[in-house]
CSV table of C-alpha atoms in Angstrom, one decimal:
chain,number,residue,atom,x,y,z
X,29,UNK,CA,113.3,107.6,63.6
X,30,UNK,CA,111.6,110.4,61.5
X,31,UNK,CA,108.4,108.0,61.2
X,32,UNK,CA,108.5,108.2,65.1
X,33,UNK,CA,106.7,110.6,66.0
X,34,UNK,CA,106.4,112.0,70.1
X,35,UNK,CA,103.5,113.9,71.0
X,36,UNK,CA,104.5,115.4,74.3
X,37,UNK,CA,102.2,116.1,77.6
X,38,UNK,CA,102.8,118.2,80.8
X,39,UNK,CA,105.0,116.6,83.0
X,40,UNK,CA,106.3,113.7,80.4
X,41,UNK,CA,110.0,115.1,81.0
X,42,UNK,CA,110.0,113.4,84.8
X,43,UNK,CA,107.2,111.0,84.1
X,44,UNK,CA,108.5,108.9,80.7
X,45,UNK,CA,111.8,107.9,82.0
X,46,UNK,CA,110.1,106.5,85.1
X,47,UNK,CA,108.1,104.8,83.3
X,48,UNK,CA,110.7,102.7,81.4
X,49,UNK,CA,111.9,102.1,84.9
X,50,UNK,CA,109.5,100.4,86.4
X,51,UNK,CA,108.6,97.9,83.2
X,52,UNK,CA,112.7,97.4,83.8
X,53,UNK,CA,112.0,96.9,86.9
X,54,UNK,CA,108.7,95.0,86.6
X,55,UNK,CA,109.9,92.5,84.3
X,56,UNK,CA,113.9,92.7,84.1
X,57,UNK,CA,114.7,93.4,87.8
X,58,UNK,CA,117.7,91.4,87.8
X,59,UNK,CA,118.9,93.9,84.8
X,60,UNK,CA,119.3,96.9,87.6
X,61,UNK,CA,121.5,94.7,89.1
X,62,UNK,CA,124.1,94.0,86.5
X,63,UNK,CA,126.5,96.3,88.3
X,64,UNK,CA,128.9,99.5,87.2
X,65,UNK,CA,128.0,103.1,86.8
X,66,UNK,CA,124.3,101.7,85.9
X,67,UNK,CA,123.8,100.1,89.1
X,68,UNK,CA,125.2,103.0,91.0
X,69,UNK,CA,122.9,105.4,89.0
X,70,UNK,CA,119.6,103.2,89.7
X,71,UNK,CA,120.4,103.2,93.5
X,72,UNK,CA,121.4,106.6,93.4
X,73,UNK,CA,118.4,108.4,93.9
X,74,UNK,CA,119.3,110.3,96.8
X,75,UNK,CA,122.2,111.7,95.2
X,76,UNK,CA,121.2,112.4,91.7
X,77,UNK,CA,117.7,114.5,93.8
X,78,UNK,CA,120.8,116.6,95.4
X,79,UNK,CA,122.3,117.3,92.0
X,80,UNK,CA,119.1,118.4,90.4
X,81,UNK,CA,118.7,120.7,93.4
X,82,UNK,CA,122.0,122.4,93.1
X,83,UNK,CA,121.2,123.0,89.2
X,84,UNK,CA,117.9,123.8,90.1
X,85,UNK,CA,118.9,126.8,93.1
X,86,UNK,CA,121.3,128.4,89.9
X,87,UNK,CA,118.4,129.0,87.7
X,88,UNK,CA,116.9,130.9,90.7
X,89,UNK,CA,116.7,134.5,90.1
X,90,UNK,CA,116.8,136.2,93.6
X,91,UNK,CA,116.0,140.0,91.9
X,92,UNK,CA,112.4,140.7,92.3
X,93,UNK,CA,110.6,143.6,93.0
X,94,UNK,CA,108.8,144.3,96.4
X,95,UNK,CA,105.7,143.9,95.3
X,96,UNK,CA,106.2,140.4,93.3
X,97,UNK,CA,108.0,139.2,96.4
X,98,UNK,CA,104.6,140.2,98.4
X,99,UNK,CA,102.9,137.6,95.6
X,100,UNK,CA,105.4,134.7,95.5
X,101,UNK,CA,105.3,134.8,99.5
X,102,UNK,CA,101.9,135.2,100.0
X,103,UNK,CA,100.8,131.8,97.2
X,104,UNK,CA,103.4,129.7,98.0
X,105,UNK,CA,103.2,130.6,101.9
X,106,UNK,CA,99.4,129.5,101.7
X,107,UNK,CA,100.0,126.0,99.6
X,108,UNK,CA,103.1,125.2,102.2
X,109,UNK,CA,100.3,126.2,105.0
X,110,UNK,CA,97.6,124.1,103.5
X,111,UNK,CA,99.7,120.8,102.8
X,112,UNK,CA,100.7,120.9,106.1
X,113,UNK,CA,97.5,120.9,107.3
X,114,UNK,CA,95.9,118.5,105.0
X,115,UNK,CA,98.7,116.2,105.5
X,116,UNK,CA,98.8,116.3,109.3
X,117,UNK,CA,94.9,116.0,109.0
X,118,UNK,CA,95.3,112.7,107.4
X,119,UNK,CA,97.7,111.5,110.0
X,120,UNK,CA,95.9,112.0,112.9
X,121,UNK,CA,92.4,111.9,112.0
X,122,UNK,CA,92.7,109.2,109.2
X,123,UNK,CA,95.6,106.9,110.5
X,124,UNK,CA,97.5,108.3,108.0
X,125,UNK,CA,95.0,107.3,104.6
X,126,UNK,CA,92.9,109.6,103.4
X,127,UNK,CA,91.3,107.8,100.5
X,128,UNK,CA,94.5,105.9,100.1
X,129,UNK,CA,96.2,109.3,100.9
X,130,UNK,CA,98.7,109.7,102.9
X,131,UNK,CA,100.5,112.8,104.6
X,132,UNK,CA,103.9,111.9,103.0
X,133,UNK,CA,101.9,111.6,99.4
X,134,UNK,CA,99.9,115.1,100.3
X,135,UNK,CA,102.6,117.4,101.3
X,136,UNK,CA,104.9,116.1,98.8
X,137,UNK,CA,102.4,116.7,96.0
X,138,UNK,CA,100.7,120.1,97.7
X,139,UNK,CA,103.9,122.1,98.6
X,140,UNK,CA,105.5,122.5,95.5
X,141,UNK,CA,104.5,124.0,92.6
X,142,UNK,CA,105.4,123.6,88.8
X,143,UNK,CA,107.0,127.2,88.3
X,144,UNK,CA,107.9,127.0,84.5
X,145,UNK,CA,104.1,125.8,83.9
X,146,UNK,CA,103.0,129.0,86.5
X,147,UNK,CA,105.5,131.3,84.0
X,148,UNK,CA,103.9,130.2,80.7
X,149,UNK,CA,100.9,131.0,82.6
X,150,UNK,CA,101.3,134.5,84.0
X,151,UNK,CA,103.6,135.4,80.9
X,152,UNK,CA,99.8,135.4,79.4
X,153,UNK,CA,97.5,136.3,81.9
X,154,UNK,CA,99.6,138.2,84.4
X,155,UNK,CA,101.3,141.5,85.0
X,156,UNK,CA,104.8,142.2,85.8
X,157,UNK,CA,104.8,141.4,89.7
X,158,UNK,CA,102.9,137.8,89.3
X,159,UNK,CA,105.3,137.1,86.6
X,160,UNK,CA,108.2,138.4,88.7
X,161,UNK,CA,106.9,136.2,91.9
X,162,UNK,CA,108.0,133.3,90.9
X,163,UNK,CA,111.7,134.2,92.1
X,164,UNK,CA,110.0,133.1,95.2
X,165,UNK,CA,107.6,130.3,94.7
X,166,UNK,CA,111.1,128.7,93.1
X,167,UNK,CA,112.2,128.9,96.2
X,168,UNK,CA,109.7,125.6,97.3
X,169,UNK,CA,111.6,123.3,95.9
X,170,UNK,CA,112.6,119.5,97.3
X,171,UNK,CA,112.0,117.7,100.0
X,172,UNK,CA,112.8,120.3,103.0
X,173,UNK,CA,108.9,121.2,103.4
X,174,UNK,CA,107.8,117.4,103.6
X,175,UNK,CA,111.0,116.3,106.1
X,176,UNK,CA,110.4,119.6,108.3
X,177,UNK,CA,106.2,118.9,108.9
X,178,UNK,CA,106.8,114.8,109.3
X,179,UNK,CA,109.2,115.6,111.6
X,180,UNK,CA,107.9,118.6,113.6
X,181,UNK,CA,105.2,116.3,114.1
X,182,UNK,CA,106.5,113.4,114.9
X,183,UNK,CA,105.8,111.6,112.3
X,184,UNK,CA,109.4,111.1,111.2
X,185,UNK,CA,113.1,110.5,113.1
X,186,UNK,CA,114.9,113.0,111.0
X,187,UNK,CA,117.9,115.2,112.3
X,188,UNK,CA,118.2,118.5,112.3
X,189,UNK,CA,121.5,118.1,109.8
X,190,UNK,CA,119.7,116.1,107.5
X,191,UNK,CA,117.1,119.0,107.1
X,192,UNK,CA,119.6,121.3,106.5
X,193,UNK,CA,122.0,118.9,103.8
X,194,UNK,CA,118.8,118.7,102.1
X,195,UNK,CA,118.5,122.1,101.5
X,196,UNK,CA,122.0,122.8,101.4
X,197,UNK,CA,122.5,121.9,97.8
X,198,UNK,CA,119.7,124.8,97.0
X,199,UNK,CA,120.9,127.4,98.7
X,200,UNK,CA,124.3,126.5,97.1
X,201,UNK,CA,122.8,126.8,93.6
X,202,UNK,CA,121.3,130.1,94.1
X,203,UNK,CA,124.5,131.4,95.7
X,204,UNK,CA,126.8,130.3,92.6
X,205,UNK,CA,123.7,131.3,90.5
X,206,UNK,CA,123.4,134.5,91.5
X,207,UNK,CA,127.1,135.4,91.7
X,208,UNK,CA,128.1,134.5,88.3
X,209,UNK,CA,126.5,134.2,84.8
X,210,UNK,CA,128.6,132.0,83.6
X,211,UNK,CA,127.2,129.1,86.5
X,212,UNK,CA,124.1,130.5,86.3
X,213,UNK,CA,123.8,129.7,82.3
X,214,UNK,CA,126.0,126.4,83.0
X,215,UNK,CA,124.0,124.3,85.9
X,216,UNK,CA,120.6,125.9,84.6
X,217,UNK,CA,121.0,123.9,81.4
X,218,UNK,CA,121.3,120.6,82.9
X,219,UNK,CA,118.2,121.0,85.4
X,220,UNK,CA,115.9,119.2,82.3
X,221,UNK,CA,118.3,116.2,82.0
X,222,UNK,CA,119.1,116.1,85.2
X,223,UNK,CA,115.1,115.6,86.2
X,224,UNK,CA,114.9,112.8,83.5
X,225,UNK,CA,117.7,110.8,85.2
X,226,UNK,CA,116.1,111.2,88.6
X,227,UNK,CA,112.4,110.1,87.3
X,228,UNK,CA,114.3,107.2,85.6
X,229,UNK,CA,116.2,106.1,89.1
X,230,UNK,CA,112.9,106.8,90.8
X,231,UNK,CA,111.1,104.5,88.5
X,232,UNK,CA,113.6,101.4,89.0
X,233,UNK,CA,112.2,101.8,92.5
X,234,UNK,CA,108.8,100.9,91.9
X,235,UNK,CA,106.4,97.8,90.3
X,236,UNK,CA,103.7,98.2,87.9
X,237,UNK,CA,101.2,97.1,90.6
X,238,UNK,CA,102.4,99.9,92.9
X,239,UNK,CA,101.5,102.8,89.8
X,240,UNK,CA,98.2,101.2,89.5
X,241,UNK,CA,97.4,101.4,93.3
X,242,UNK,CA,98.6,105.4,93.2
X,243,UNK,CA,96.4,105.7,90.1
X,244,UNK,CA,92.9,106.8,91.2
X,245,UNK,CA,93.6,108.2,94.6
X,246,UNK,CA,96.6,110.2,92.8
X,247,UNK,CA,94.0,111.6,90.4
X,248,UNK,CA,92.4,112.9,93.8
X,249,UNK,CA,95.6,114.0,94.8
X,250,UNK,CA,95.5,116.2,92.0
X,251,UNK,CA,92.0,117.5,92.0
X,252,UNK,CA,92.4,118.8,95.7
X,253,UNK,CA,95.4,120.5,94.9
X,254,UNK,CA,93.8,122.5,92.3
X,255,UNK,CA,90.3,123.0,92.9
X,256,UNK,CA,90.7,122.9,97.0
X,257,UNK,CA,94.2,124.5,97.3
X,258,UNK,CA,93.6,126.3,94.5
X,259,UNK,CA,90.5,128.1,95.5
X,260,UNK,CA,92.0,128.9,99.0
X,261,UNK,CA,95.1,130.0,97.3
X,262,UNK,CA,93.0,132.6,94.7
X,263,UNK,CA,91.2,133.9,97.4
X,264,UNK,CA,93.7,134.1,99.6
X,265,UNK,CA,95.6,136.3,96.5
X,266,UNK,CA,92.6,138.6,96.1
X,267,UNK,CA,92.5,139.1,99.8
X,268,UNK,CA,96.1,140.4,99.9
X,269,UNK,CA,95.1,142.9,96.8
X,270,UNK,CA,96.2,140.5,94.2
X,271,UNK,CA,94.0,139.3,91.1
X,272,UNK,CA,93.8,136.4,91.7
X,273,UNK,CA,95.5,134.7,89.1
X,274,UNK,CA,99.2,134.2,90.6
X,275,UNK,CA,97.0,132.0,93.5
X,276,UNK,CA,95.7,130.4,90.8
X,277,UNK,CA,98.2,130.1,87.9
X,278,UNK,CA,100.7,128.3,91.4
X,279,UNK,CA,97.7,125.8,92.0
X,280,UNK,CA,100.0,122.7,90.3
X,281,UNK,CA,102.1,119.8,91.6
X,282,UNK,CA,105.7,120.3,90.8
X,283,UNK,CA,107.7,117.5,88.7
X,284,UNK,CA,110.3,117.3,91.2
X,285,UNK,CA,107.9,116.2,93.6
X,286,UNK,CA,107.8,113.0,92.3
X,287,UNK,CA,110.9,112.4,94.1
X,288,UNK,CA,110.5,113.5,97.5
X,289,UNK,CA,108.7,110.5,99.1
X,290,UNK,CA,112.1,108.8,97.8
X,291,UNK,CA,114.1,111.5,99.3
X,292,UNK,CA,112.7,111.0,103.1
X,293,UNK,CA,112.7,107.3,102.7
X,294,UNK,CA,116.4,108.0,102.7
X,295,UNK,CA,116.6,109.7,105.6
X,296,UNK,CA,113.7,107.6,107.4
X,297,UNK,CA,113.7,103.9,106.9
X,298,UNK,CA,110.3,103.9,108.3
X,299,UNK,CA,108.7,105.8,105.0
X,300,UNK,CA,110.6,102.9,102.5
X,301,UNK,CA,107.5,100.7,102.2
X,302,UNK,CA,104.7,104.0,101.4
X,303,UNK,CA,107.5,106.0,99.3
X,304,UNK,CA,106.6,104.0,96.1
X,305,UNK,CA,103.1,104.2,96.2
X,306,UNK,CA,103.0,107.9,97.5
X,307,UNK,CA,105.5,108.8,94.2
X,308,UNK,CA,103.0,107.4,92.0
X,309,UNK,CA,100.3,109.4,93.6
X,310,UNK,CA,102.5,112.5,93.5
X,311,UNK,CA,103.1,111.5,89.7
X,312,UNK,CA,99.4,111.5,88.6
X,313,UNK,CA,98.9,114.4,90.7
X,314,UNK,CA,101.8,115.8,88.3
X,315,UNK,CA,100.1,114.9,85.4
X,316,UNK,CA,96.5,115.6,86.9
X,317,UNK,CA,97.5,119.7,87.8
X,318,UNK,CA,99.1,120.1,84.6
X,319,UNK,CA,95.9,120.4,82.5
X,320,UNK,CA,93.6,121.7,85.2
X,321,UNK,CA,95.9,124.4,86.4
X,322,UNK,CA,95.7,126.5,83.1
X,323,UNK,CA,91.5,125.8,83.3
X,324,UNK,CA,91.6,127.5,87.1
X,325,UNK,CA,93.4,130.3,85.7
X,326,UNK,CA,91.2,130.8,82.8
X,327,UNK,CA,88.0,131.0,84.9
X,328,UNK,CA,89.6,132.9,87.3
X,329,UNK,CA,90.8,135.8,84.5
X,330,UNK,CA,86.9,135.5,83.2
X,331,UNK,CA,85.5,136.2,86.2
X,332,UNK,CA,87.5,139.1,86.6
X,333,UNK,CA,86.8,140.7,83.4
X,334,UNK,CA,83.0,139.9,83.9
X,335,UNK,CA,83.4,141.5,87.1
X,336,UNK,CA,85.4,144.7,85.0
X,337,UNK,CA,82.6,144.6,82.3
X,338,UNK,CA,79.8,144.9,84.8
X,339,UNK,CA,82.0,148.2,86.9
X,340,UNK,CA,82.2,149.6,83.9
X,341,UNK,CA,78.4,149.3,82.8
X,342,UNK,CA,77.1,150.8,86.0
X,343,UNK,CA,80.0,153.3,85.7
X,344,UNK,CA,78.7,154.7,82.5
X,345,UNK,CA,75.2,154.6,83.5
X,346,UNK,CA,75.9,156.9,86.4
């Protein structure tokens, strides 16, 4: 095992254990099947997504400052705004496919953010209320934004109670969080494993064929989200007297959105026969924003001290 050596990538912590799920599934289906605690795992998905959230909501810090709370609101509240859009766009002026698209696939992906990767990034690039911000763009997490647009829209037959059980795990999480170290330091260690069994259950749910067919369009999935959501998102920052580089540094598809389309095929039948293809999409987009996140940010800090440089040339020449 020493000789074995692991070279890991952005977003490999959600997207390896699916991928040993579906060759398990893609060659050994009857395996899933052999019954006990492994079955029940496999066809757990729904469950083990709620677990994750609860241990998720207790790593939630719900201290910010006012002005890092103006940040966090105002990125997050224009990448909800804009998956909404762009996913109800696809619906009704694409019959639901936009380039293989869907809306399910496009505010699962857009919505959420990957906040540890939008940390490492402010912790370098940022000052104290873009790090501190993402207290709230944490708080985009799961499937609530996708069930709540589908079904506003019409889109999707979901009750009102399922909206709010699927939330209800998160706001649980950040309540016993928040109230006590000792659950905060307890459920916040288990949110990595706790992704790893949920990408593995998610992956027993899909075929090879079905990961190539999200391939390529979730490759576009990911390029809108960072360099059309993005863009809109940095300017949107700068508008608001920001830098711009919270707008951009939040420009990335979250791991656990891999498992919403799963999540509101629970809840809606309907949405069982897209989910697998729209969480392979939402996977690549993972993947995808990972790398090209950090490169938006990057330009966007360059441009700013070009910008700097050249106010402080004329500065000293008058």
């Amino acid at each position: 095992m020493k000789k074995l050596k692991y070279r890991r990538f952005p977003g490999d912590t959600i997207v390896v254990p699916m991928l040993l799920g579906v060759v398990l599934n893609s060659f050994v289906p009857s395996a899933l099947q052999i019954g006990g605690f492994f079955t029940s795992m496999v066809n757990g998905t729904g469950a083990l997504v709620g677990v994750f959230l609860l241990f998720l909501g207790a790593s939630i810090d719900i201290k910010s400052t006012p002005k890092a709370i103006k940040t966090g609101a105002v990125i997050i509240g224009t990448k909800i705004l804009l998956s909404v859009a762009l996913g109800l766009g696809a619906a009704f002026l694409f019959n639901d496919s936009f380039l293989g698209l869907s809306s399910l696939a496009i505010i699962s992906a857009i919505s959420v953010a990957n906040n540890a990767l939008y940390s490492g990034i402010t912790a370098q690039y940022g000052d104290d209320s873009e790090k501190g911000a993402v207290a709230i763009t944490s708080l985009s997490v799961g499937p609530t934004v996708t069930m709540i647009a589908l079904s506003s829209a019409g889109l999707a037959s979901i009750s009102i109670w399922a909206i709010v059980g699927s939330i209800l795990p998160l706001i649980i999480g950040i309540i016993l969080g928040n109230c006590s170290a000792w659950f905060k330091q307890t459920l916040s260690a288990a949110v990595t494993p706790s992704i790893i069994v949920v990408g593995f259950a998610l992956g027993c749910g899909m075929s090879i064929q079905q990961l190539f067919e999200g391939g390529v369009s979730g490759i576009l999935l990911g390029l809108i989200t960072v360099f059309v959501v993005g863009i809109v998102t940095v300017f949107t920052d700068k508008l608001t007297g920001g830098t711009g580089v919270a707008g951009a540094s939040i420009s990335s598809t979250a791991a656990s959105g891999v498992s919403n389309p799963g999540a509101l095929a629970a809840v809606d039948p309907a949405y069982a026969a897209i989910a697998p293809i729209a969480t392979a999409q939402v996977a690549a987009s993972v993947i995808i924003t990972s790398f090209l996140t950090p490169m938006l940010t990057s330009m966007v800090v360059k441009h700013n001290e070009k910008k700097a440089a050249k106010k402080a040339a004329a500065g000293g020449k008058a």
